[in-house]
Coordinates of C-alpha atoms and ligand atoms in Angstrom, one line a residue:
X1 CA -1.6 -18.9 -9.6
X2 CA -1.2 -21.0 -12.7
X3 CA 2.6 -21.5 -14.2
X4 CA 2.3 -19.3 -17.2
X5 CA 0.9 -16.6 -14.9
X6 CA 4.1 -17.0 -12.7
X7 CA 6.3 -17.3 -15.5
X8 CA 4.7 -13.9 -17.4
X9 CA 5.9 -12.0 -13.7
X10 CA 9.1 -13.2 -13.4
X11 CA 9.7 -12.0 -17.1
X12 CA 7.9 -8.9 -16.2
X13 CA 10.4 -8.7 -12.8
X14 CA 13.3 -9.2 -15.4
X15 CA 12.1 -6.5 -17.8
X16 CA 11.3 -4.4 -14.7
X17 CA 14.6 -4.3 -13.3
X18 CA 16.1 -3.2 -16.9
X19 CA 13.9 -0.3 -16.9
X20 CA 13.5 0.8 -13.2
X21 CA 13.9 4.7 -12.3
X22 CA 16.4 3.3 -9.5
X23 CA 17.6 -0.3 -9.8
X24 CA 21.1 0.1 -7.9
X25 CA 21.5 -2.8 -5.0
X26 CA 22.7 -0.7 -2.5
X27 CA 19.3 1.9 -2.8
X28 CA 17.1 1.5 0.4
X29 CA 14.2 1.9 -1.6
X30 CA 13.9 0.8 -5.3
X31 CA 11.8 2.0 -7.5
X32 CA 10.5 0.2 -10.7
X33 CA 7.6 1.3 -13.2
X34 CA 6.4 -1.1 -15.6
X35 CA 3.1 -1.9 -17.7
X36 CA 1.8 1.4 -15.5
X37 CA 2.7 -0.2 -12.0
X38 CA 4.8 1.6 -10.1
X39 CA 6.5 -0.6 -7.3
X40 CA 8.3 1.0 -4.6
X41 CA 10.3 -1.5 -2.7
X42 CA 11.9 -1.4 1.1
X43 CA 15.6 -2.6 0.3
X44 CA 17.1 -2.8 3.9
X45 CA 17.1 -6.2 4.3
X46 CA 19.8 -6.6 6.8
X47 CA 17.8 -4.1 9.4
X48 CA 14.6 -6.0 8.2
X49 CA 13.8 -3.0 6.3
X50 CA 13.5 -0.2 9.3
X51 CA 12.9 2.4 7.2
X52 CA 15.0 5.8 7.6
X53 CA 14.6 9.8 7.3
X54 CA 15.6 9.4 4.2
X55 CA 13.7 6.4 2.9
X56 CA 10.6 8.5 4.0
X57 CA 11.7 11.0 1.7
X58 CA 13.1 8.8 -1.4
X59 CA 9.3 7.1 -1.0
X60 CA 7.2 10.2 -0.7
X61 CA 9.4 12.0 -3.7
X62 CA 8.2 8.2 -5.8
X63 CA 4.4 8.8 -4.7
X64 CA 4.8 11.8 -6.0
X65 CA 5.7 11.2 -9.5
X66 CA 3.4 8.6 -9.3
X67 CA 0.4 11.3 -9.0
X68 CA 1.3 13.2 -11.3
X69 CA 2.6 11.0 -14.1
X70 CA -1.1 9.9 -16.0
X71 CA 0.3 6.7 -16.8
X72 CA 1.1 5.2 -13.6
X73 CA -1.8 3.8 -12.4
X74 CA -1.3 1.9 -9.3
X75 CA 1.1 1.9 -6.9
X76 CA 3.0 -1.0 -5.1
X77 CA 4.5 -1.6 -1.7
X78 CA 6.5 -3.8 -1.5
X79 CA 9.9 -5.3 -0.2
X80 CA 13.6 -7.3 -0.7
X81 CA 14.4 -10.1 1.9
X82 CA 11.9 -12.1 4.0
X83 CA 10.2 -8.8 5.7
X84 CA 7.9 -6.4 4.7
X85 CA 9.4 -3.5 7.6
X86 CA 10.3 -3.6 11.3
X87 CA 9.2 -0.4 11.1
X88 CA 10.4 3.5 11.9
X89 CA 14.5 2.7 12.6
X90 CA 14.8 3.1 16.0
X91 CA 17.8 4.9 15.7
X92 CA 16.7 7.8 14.0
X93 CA 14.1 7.9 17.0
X94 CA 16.9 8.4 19.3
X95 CA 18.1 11.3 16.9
X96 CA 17.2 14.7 18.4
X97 CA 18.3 16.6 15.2
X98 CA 15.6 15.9 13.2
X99 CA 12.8 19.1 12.8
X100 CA 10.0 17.1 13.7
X101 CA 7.8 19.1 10.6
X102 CA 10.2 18.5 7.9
X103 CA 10.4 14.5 9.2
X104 CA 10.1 11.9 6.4
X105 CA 7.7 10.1 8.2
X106 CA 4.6 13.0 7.9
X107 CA 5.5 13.7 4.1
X108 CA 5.3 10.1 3.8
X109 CA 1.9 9.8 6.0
X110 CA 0.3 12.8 3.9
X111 CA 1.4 11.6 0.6
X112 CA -0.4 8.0 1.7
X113 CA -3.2 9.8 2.8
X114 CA -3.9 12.1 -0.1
X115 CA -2.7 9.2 -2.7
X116 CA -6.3 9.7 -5.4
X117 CA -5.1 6.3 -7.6
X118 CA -5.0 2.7 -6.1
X119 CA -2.1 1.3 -3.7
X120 CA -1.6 -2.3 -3.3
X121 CA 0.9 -4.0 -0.7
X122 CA 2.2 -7.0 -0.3
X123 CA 3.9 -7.9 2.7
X124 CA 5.2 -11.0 4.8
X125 CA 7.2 -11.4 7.5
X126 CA 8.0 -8.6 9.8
X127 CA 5.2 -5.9 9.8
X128 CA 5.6 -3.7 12.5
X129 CA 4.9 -0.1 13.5
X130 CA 4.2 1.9 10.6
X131 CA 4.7 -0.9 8.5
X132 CA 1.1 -2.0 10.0
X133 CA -0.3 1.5 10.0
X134 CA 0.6 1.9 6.5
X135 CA -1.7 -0.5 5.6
X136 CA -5.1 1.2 6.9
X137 CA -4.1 4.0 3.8
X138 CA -3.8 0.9 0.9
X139 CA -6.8 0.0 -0.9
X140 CA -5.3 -3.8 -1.2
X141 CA -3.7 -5.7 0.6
X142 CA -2.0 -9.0 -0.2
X143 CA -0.3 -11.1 3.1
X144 CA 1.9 -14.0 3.4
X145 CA 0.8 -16.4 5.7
X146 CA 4.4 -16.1 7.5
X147 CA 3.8 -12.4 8.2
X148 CA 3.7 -11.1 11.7
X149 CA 2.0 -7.5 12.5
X150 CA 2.7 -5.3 15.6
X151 CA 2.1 -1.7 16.8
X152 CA 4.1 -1.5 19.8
X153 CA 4.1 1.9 20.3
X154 CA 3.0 1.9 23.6
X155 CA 5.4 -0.4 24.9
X156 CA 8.1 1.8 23.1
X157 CA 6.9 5.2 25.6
X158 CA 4.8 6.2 22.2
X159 CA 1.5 6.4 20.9
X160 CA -1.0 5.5 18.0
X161 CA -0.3 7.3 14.7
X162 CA -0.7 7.0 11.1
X163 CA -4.5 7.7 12.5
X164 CA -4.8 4.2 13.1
X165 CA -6.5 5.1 16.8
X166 CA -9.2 6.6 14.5
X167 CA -9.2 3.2 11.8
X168 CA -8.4 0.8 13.7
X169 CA -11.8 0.5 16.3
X170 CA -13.6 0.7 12.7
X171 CA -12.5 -2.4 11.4
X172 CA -12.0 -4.4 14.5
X173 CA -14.2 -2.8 16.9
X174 CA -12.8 -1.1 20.2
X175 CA -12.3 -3.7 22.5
X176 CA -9.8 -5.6 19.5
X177 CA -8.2 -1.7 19.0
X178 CA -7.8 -1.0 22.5
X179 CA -6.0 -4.6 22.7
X180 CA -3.9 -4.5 19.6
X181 CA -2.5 -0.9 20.5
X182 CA -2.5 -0.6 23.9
X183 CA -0.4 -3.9 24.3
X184 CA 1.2 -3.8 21.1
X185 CA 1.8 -7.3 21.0
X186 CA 2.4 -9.4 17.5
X187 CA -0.5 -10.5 15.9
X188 CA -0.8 -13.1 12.9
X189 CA -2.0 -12.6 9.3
X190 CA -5.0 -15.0 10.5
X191 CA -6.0 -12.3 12.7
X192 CA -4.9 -9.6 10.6
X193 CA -7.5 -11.2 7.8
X194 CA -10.0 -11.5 10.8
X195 CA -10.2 -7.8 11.4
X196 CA -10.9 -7.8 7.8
X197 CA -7.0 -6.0 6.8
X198 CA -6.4 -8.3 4.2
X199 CA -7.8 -8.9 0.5
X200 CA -5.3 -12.3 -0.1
X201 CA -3.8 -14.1 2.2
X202 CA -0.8 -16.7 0.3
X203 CA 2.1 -18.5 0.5
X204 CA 5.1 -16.0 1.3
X205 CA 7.1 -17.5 -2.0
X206 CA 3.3 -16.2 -4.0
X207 CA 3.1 -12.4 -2.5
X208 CA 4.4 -10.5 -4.8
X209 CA 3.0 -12.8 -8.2
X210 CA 0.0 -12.3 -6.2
X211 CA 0.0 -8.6 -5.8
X212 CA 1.0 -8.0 -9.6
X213 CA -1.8 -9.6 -10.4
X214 CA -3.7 -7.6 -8.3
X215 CA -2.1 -4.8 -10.0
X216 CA -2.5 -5.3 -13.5
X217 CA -6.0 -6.0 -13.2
X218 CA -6.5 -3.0 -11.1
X219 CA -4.8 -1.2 -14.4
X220 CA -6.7 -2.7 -17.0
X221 CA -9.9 -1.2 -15.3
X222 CA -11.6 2.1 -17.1
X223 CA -9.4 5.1 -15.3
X224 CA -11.6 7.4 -14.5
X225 CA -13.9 5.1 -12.7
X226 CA -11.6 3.5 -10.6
X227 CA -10.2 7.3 -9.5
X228 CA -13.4 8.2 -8.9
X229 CA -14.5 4.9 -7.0
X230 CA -11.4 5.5 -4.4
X231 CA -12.3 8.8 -4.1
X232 CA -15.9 7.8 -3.4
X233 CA -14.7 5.6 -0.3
X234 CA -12.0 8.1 1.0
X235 CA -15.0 10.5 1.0
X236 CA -15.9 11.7 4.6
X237 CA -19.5 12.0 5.8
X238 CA -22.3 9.8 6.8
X239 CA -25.1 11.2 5.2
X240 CA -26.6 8.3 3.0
X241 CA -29.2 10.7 0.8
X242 CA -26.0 12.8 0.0
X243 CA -23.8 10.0 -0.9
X244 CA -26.4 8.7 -3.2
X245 CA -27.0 11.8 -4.6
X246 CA -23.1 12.1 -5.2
X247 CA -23.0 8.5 -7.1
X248 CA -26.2 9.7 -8.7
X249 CA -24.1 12.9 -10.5
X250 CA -20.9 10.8 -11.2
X251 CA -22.2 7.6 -12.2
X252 CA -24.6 9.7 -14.8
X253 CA -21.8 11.4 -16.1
X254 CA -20.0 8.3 -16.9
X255 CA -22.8 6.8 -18.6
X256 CA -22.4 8.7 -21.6
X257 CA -18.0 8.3 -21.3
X258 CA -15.8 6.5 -23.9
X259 CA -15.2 3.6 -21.2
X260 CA -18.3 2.8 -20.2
X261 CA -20.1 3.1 -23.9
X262 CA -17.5 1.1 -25.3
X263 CA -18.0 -1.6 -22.1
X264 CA -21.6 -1.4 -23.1
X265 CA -21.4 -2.3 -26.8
X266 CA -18.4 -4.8 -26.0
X267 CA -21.3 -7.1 -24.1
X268 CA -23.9 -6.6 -25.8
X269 CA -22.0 -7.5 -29.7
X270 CA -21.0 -11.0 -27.4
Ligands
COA1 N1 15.2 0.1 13.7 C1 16.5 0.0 13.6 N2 17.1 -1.2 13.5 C2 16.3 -2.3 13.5 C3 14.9 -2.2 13.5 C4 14.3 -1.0 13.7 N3 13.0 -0.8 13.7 N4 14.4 -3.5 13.5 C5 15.4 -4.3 13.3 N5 16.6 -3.6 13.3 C6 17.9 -4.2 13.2 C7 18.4 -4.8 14.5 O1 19.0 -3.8 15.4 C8 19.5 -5.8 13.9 O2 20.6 -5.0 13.6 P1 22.1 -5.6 13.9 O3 22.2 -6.9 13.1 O4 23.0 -4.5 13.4 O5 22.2 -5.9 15.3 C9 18.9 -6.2 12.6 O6 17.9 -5.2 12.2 C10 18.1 -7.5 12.7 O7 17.1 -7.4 13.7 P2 16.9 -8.5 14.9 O8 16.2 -7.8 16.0 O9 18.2 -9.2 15.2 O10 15.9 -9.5 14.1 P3 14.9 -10.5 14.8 O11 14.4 -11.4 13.7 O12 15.4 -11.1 16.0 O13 13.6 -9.6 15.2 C11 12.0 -7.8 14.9 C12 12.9 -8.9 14.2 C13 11.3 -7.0 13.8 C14 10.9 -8.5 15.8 C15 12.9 -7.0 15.8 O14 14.0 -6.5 15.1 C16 12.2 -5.8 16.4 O15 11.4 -5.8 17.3 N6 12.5 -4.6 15.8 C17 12.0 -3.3 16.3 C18 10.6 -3.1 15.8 C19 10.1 -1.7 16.3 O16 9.8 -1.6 17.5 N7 9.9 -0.8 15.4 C20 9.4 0.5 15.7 C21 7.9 0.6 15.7 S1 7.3 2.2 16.1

């Protein structure tokens, strides 16, 4: 991270909070949109960001103006204080009045899942529960070296979620998944970037500088393609002759789009 770099983000941060949708301190989730980046940030600090009912809902009602408004173009996670989220709040778990199909937490989990634009997140610190599962639905993700993972669902009496039984054995194999959810024990970003979660993995005072980056350059990419690109890995199915023939239709269609012509003749005038 060079100076001018860090200096053009903490002016963006300042410019940020003039214009966020919801900038008040005492919001447990804030959400700012800015040079097409919409940042959605855990504000709970002082419960290391356990996130509530209705923090579900406040972040699934963000992700959804985020699909539907064309110029937002990425999406940020990320967080106040010196954790990223200790997870579901535990107290809410102990609340029996809460219809189990309305929950936050599934609008939240669908909305992740079925998100078509990139999501980046930047965490340190505490990174627990969902705030671990969260991170197999992000298409970036950008670590401090300070931040501590867990899924201690089992030890709680609970059990995978967030699909994560079904991601999880992907990237670290079974024998690593049956370990890291079975136990639930903490883990460290070195292992985290082991298993391959993690794109970056920096200083904790560098993740968010870090994951703006990440985000602007992400936005500056042609639209369409990148859309389609996520939707290309998202896609379910195994079938390599199909998948090729799918890139084959898309990628032939874009040859002849604004974007890529205009990529085209940009190289080739250098
Ligand atoms: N739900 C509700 N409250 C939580 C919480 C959670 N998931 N995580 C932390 N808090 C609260 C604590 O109760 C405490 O509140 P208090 O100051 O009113 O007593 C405050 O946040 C600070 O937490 P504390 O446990 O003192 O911090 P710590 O640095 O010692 O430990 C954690 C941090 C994250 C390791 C620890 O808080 C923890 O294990 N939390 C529960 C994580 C969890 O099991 N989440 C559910 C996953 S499914």
């Amino acid at each position: 991270m060079t100076y001018s770099l860090a200096v053009r983000f903490n002016n963006l941060f300042e410019i940020v909070s003039k214009k966020g949708i919801n900038m008040s301190a005492d919001q447990d989730i804030l959400v700012t949109i800015e040079q097409h980046i919409m940042s959605i940030s855990f504000n709970r600090p002082e419960k290391k960001n356990a996130i509530t009912d209705a923090m579900y809902h406040q972040v699934s009602d963000a992700m959804k103006q985020a699909a539907e408004d064309d110029d937002i173009r990425v999406v940020l996670f990320t967080s106040e204080g010196d954790d990223f989220t200790s997870g579901n709040d535990i107290a809410d778990f102990l609340r029996n009045d809460i219809n189990i199909k309305e929950a936050g937490v599934g609008r939240f989990l669908q909305a992740l899942r079925s998100f078509h634009k990139p999501i980046v997140a930047a965490v340190k610190g505490s990174v627990v529960g969902i705030g671990t599962t969260m991170l197999f639905h992000c298409d970036f993700v950008v670590a401090a070296t300070n931040s501590v993972f867990a899924m201690p669902f089992v030890p709680l009496g609970l059990c995978p979620e967030a699909a994560s039984s079904l991601i999880l054995p992907k990237l670290a194999g079974h024998q690593l998944a049956s370990e890291l959810l079975m136990l639930g024990e903490p883990f460290d970003a070195e292992k985290a970037d082991k298993i391959g979660l993690l794109n970056r993995l920096v200083d904790k005072r560098e993740v968010k500088l870090q994951a703006l980056a990440l985000c602007q350059k992400i936005s500056a990419l042609p639209v369409e393609s990148v859309l389609l690109t996520k939707k290309l890995l998202k896609m379910p199915g195994t079938d390599i002759g199909d998948r090729m023939q799918t890139e084959v239709r898309h990628f032939t269609r874009l040859l002849g789009q604004p974007a890529a012509q205009k990529a085209f003749q940009s190289f080739l005038s250098k």
